[in-house]
Tab-separated table of C-alpha atoms in Angstrom:
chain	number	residue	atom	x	y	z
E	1	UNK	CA	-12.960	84.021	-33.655
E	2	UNK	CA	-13.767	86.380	-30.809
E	3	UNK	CA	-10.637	85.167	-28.850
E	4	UNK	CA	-7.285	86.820	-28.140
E	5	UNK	CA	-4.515	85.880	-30.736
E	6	UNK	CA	-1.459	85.573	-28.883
E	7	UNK	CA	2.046	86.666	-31.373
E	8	UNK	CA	4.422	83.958	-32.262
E	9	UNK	CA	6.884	83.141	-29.449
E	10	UNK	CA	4.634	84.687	-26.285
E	11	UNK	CA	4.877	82.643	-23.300
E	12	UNK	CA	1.790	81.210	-21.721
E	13	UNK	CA	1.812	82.201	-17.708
E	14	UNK	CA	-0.596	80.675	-15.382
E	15	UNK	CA	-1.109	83.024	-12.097
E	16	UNK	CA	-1.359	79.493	-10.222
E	17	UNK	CA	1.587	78.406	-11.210
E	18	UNK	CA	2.992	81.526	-10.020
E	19	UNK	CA	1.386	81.180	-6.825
E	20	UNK	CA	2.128	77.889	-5.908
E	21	UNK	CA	6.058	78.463	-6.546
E	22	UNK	CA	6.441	81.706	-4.183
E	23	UNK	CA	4.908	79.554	-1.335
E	24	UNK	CA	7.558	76.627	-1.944
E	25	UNK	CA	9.962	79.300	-1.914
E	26	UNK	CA	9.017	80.783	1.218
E	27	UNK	CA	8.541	77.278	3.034
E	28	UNK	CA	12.003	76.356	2.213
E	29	UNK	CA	13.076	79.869	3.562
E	30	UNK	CA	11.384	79.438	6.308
E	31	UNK	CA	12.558	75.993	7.105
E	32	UNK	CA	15.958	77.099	6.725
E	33	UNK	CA	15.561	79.963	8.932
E	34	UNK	CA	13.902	77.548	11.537
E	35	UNK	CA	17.057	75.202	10.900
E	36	UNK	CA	19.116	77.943	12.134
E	37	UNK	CA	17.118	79.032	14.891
E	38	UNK	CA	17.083	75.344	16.436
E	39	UNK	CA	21.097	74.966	15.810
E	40	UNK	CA	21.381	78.492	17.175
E	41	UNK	CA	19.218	77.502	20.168
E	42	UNK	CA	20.742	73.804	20.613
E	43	UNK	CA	24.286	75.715	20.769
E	44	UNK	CA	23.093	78.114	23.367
E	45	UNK	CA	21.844	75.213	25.346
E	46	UNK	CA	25.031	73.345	24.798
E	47	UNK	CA	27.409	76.435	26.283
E	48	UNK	CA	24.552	76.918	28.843
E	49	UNK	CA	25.157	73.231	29.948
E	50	UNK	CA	28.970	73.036	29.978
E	51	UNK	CA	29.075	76.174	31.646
E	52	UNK	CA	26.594	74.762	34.309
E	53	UNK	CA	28.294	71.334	34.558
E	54	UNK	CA	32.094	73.320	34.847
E	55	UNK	CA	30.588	75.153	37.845
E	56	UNK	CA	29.194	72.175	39.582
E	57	UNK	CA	32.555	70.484	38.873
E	58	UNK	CA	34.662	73.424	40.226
E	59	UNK	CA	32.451	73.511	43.224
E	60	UNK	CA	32.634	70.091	44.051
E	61	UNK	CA	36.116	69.480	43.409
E	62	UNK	CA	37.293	72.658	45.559
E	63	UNK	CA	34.882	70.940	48.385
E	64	UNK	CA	35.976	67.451	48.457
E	65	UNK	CA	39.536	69.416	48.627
E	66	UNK	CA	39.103	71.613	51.141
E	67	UNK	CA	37.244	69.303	53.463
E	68	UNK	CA	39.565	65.998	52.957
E	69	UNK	CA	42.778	67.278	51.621
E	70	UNK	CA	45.534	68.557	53.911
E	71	UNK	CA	44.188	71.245	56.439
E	72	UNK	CA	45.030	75.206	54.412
E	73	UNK	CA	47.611	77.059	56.526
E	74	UNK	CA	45.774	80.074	57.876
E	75	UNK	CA	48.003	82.504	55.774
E	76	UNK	CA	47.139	81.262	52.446
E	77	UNK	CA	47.967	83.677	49.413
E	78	UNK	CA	45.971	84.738	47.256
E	79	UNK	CA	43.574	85.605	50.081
E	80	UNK	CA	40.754	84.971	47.385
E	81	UNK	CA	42.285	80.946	47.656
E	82	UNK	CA	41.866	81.238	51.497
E	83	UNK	CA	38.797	82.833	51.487
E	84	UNK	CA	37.343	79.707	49.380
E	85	UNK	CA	39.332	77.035	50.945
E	86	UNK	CA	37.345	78.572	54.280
E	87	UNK	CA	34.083	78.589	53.169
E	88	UNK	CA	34.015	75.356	51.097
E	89	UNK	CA	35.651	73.352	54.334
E	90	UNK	CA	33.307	74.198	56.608
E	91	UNK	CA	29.461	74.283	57.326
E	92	UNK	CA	27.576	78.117	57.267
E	93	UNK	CA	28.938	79.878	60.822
E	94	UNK	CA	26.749	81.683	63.013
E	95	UNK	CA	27.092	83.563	66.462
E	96	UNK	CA	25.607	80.569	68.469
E	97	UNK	CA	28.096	77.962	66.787
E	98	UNK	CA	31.086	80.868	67.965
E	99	UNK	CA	29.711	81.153	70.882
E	100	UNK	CA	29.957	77.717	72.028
E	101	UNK	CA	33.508	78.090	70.604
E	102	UNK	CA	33.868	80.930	72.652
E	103	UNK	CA	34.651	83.217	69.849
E	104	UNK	CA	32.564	86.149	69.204
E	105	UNK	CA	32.639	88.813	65.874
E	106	UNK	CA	34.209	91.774	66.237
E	107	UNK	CA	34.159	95.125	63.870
E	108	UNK	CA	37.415	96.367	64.194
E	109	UNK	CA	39.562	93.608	64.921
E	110	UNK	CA	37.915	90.340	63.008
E	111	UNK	CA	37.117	88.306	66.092
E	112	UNK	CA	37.841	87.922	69.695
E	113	UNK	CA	37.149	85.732	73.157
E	114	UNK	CA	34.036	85.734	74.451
E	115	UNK	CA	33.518	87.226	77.981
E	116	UNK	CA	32.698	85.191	81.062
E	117	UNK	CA	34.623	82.088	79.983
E	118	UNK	CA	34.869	79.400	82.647
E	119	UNK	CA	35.163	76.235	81.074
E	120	UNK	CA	36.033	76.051	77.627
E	121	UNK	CA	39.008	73.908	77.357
E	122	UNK	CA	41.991	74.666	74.367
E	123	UNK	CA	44.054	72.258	73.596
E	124	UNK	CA	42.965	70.560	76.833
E	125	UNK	CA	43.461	73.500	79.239
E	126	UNK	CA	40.549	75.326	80.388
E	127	UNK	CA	40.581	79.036	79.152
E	128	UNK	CA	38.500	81.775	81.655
E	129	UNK	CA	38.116	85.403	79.955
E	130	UNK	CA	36.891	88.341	82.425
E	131	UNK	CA	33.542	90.487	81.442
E	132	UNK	CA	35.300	92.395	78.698
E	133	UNK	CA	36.892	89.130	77.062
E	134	UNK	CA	39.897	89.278	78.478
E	135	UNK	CA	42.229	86.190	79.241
E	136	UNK	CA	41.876	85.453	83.089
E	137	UNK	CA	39.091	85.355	85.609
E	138	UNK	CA	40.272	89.155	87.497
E	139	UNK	CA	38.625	92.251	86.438
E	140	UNK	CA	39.522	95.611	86.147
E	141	UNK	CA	38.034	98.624	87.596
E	142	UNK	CA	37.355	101.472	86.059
E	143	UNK	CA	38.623	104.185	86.927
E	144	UNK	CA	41.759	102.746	88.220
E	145	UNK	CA	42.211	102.314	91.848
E	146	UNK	CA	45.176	105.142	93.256
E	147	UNK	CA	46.350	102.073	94.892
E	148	UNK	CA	47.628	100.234	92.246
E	149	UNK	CA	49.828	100.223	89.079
E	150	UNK	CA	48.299	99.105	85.549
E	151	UNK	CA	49.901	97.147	82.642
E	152	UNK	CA	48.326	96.039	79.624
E	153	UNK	CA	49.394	93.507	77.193
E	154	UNK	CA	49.174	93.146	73.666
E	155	UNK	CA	49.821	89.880	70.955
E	156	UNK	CA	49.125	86.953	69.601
E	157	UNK	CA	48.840	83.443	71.005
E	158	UNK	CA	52.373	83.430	72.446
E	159	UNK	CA	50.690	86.298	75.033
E	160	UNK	CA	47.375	84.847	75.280
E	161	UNK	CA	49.005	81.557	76.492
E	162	UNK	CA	47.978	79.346	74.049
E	163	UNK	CA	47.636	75.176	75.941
E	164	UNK	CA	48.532	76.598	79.084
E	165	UNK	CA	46.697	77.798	82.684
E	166	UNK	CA	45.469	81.150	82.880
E	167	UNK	CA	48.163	81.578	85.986
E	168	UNK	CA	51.004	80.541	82.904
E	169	UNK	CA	50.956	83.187	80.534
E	170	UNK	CA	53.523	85.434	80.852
E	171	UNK	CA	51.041	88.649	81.877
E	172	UNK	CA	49.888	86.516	84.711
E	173	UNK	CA	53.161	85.848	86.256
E	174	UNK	CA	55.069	89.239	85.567
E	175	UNK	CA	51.532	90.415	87.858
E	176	UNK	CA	52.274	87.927	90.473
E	177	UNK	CA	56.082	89.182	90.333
E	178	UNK	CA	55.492	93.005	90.641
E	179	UNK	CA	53.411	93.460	94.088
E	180	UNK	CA	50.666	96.345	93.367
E	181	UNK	CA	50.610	95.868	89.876
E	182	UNK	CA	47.711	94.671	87.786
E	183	UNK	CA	48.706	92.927	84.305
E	184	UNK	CA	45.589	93.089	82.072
E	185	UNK	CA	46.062	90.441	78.907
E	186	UNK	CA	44.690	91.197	75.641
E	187	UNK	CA	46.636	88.955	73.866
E	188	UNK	CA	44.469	86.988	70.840
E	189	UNK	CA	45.138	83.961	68.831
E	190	UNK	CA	46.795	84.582	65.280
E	191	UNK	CA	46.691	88.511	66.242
E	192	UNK	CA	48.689	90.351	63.622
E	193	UNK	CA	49.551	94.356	64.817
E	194	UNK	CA	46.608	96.048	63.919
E	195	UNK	CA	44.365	93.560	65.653
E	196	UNK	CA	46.355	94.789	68.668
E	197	UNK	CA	46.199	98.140	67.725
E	198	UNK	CA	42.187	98.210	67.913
E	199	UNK	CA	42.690	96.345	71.377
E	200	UNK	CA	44.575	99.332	72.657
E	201	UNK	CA	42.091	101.596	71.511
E	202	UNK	CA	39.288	99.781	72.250
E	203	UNK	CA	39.846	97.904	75.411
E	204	UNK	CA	43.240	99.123	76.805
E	205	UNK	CA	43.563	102.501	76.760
E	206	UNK	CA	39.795	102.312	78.584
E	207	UNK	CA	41.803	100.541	81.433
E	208	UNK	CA	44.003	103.718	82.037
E	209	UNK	CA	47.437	101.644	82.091
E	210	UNK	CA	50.596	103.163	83.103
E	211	UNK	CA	52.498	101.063	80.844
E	212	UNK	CA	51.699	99.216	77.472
E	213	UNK	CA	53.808	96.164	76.621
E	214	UNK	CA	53.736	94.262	73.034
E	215	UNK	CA	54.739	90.799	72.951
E	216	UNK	CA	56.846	90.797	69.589
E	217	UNK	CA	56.368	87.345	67.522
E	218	UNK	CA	58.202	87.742	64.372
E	219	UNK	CA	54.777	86.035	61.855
E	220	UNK	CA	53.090	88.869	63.217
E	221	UNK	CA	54.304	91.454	60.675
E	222	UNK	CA	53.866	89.217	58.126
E	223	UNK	CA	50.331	88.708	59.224
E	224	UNK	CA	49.899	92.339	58.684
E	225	UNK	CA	50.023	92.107	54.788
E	226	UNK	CA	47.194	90.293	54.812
E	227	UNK	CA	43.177	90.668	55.169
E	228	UNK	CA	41.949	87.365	55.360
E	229	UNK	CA	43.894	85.098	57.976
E	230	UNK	CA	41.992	82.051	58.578
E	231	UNK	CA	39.078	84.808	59.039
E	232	UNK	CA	38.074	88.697	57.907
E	233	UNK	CA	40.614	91.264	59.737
E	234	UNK	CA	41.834	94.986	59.541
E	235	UNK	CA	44.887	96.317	57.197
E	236	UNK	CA	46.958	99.542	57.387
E	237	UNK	CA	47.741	100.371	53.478
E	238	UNK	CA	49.823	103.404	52.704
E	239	UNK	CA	48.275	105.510	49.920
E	240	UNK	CA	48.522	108.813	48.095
E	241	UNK	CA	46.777	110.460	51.144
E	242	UNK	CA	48.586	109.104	53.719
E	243	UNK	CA	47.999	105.584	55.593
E	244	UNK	CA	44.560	103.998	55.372
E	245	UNK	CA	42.516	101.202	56.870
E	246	UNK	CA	41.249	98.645	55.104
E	247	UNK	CA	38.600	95.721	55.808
E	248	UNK	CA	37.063	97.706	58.444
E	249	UNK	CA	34.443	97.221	59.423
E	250	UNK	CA	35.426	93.523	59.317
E	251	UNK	CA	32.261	91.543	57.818
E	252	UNK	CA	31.007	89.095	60.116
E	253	UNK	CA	32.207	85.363	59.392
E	254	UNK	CA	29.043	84.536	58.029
E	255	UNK	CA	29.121	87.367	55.840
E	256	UNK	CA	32.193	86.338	54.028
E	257	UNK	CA	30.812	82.611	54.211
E	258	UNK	CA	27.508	83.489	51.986
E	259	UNK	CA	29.326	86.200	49.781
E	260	UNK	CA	32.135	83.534	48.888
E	261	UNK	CA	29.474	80.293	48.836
E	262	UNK	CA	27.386	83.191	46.154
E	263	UNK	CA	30.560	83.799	44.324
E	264	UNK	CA	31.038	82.320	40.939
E	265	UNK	CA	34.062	79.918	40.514
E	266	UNK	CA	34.463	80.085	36.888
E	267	UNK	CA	34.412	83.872	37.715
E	268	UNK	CA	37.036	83.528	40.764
E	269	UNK	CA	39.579	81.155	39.097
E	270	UNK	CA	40.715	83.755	36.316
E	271	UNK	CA	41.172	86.443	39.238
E	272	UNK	CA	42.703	83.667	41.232
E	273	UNK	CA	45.154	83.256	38.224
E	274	UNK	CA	45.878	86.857	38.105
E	275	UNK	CA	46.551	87.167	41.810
E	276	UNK	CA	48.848	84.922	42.144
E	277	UNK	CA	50.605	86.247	38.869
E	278	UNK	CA	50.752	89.584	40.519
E	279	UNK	CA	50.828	89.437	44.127
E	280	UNK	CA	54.346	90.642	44.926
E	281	UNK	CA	56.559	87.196	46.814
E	282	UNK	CA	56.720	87.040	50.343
E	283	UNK	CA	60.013	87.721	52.281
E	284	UNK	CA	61.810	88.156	55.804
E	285	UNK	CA	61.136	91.786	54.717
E	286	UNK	CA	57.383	91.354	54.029
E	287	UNK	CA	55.506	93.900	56.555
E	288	UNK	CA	58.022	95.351	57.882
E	289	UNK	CA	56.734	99.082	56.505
E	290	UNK	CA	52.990	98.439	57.903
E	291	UNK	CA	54.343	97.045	61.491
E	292	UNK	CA	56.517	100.216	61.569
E	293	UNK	CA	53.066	102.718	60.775
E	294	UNK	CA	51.402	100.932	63.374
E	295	UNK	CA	53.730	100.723	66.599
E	296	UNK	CA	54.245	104.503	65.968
E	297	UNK	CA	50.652	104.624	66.368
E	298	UNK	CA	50.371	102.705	69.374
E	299	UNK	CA	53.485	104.443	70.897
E	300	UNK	CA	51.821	107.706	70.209
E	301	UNK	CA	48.723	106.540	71.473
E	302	UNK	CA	50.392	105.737	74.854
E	303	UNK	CA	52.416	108.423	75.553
E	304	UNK	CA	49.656	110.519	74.817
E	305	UNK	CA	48.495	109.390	77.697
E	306	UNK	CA	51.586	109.608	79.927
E	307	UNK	CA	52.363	105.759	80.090
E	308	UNK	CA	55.018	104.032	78.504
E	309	UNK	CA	54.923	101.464	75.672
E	310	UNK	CA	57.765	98.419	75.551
E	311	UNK	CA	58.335	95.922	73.362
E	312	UNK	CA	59.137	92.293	74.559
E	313	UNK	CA	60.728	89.971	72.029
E	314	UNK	CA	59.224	86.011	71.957
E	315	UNK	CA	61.319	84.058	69.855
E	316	UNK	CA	59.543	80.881	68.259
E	317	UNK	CA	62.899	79.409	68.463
E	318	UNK	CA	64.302	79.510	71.886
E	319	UNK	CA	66.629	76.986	72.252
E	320	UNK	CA	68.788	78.308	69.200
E	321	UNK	CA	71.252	81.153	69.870
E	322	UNK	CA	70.093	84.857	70.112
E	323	UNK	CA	69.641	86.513	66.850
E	324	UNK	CA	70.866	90.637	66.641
E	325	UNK	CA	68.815	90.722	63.288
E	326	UNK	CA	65.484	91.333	62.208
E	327	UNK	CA	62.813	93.781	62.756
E	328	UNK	CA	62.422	93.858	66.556
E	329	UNK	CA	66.436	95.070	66.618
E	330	UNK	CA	66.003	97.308	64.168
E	331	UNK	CA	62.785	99.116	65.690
E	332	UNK	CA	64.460	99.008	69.163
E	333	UNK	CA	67.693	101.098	68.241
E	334	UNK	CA	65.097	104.066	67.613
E	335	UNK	CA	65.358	106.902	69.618
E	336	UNK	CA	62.976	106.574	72.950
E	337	UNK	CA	62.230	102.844	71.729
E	338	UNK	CA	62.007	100.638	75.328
E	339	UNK	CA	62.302	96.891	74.650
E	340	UNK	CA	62.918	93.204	76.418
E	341	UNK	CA	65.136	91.047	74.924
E	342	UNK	CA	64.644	87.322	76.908
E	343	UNK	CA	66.039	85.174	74.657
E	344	UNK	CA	69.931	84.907	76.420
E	345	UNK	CA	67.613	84.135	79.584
E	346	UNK	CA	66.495	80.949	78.399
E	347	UNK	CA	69.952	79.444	78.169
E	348	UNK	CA	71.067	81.420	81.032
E	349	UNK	CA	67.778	79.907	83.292
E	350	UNK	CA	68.020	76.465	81.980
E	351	UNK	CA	71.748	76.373	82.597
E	352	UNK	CA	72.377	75.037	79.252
E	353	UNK	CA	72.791	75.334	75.739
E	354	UNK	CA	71.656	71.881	74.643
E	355	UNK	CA	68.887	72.393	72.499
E	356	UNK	CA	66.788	69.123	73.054
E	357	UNK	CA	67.004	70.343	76.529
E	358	UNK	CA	65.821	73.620	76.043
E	359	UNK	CA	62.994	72.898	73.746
E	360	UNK	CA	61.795	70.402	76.337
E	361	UNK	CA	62.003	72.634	79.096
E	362	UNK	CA	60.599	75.635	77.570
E	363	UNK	CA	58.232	74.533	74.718
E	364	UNK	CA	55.439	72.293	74.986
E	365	UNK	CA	55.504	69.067	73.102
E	366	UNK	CA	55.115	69.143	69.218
E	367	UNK	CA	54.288	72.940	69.233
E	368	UNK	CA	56.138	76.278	69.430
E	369	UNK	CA	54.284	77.933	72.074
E	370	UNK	CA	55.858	77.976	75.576
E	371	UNK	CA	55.473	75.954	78.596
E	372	UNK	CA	54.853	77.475	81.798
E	373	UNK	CA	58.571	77.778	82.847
E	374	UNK	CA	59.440	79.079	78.811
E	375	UNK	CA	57.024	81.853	80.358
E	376	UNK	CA	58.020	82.315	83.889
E	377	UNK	CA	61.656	83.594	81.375
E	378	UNK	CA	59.768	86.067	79.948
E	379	UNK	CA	57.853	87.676	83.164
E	380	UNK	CA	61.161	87.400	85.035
E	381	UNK	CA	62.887	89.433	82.406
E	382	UNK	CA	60.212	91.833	82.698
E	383	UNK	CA	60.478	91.925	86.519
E	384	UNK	CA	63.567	92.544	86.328
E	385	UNK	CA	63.275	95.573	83.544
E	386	UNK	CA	61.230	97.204	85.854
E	387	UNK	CA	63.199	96.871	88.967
E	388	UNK	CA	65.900	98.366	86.873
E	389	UNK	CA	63.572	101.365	85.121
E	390	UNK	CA	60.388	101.264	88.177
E	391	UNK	CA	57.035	102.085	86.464
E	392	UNK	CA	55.121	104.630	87.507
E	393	UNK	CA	52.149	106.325	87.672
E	394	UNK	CA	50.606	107.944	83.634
E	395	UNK	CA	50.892	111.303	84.397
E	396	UNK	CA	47.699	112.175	82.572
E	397	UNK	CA	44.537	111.030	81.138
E	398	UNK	CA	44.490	108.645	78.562
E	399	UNK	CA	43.808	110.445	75.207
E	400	UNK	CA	39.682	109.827	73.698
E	401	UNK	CA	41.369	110.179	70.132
E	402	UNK	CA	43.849	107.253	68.486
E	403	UNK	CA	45.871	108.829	66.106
């Protein structure tokens, strides 16, 4: 009576009930989604980790390496490898720790001697360097005296004079050999050619020379492939516009130490990979174009200025037989090339052919680089070259303008 009368079959719904099951349904949505969201997260976390602990791995392994495995040669490929074999073996650089090494950065060429050396001793010789860096305690004025004849010298360590006197390198004694001739040395440790060609430029062209002279060591060319040798230096590249120079300005060592230290290793070891898939193999050959671009430079540089530019050959080797093959021959056939060929004069000077003999006599012990008679071959060679063609004065100014 009064109340609704519901038809046979009709379902009784309670709105509660309703209710209450669209919340349980949402919770367990809800928890599920959260359940996702955590695995999601604890996965992120878990990549974020291993990626984290591979890095510290990587970085400590290639440390421990490069400080207490063998010592890297300075020419290692790819140069990414020697870049990080650098910076992980040794502590941050800065210009006080080079200058107490008596090494100083240098924009164009990487590095060079300080100036005003006096005391610094390499491999237990003392090593002087003139105001402008140069290897020996004489300086040059500027503009040249009328009185006197000028050479300058380009190269590596084998004209430097690496573990001997500064009155032992070669430029010193071809000076004390030609009377009223000054023998400026630029030579530079681990110098490839267009190291030497920014020393021309920069320093000896500056000194007005009447004649240029290029101490030839065969690594040398195949330094020239390369932009990182056991620090930042120059490259000539050939291109679709013509030659180029790469690497320059050189970054300062500390530079490349923070950039490398900054540089992701799981990042570097897939280009690593890649590099050394694709860098092309090294050979006799290797260099040979870029060496070639760059002595034409040089030469053209020099005769520009009326001098003359030579090349002297310094065989790593001299107590084997003379060798007719290789670059140095090759560029030397050229027409107008001038070149020094001492090697015969080691066997003819030492009166032998025995090699243990020679290498004692003209190498220093457990090294390539010469003694102070292997020298005294080359300067007498080049005495006697220019008793045979006499230098004179450049007939004009040195050109403001490397090519």
């Amino acid at each position: 009576m009064g109340g609704e009368v519901k038809a046979p079959g009709q379902a009784m719904h309670d709105p509660t009930s309703r209710d209450a099951g669209s919340a349980a349904a949402s919770s367990r949505a809800s928890e599920a989604n959260n359940g996702r969201r955590r695995r999601r997260a604890v996965r992120v976390v878990g990549v974020l980790f291993a990626v984290v602990l591979a890095e510290v791995l990587l970085r400590g392994g290639l440390t421990l390496y490069a400080r207490f495995g063998p010592p890297p040669n300075c020419g290692v490929r790819p140069e990414l490898l020697g870049r990080l074999l650098y910076v992980y073996a040794h502590d941050r650089p800065s210009p006080a720790a080079m200058s107490e090494d008596g090494i100083v950065p240098d924009p164009h060429r990487g590095y060079r001697h300080a100036s005003g050396l006096r005391t610094r001793l390499l491999q237990g010789v003392p090593v002087s360097t003139n105001s402008r860096g140069m290897r020996g305690s004489r300086e040059f004025d500027v503009p040249r005296p009328t009185s006197v004849l000028r050479v300058v010298a380009l190269g590596d360590s084998f004209t430097f004079g690496e573990g001997v006197p500064d009155d032992a390198t070669w430029p010193a004694q071809l000076e004390a050999g030609l009377p009223g001739t000054e023998v400026a040395n630029l030579g530079e440790r681990a110098y490839a050619h267009d190291q030497m060609y920014f020393a021309l430029s920069d320093d000896g062209m500056p000194l007005e020379p009447d004649a240029v002279i290029l101490g030839f060591y065969p690594n040398d060319q195949w330094r020239d492939e390369l932009t990182f040798y056991c620090s930042d230096k120059p490259r000539f590249s050939p291109g679709v516009d013509g030659w180029k120079i790469e690497n320059e300005p050189v970054p300062s060592p500390w530079d490349v130490y923070d950039r490398y230290r900054r540089l992701p290793l799981l990042y570097a070891v897939p280009r690593l990979v890649g590099e050394m898939w694709t860098q092309p193999p090294t050979t006799d050959r290797s260099g040979e174009d870029r060496a070639a671009e760059i002595l034409r430079r040089m030469r053209e540089m020099v005769e520009a200025a009326g001098a003359r530019f030579l090349l002297v050959n310094l065989p790593d080797h001299p107590e084997g037989p003379p060798e007719t093959r290789g670059f140095f021959y090759e560029y030397c056939v050229r027409p107008g090339a001038e070149c020094v060929d001492p090697w015969a004069a080691f066997r003819a000077a030492a009166g032998t052919d025995d090699p243990v003999a020679l290498r004692a006599r003209y190498q220093r012990p457990q090294d390539i680089h010469y003694s102070r008679e292997g020298y005294a071959v080359v300067a007498e060679a080049l005495r006697l070259h220019f008793v045979q063609h006499p230098l004179f004065r450049a007939t004009r100014a040195p050109s403001a303008s490397p090519p």
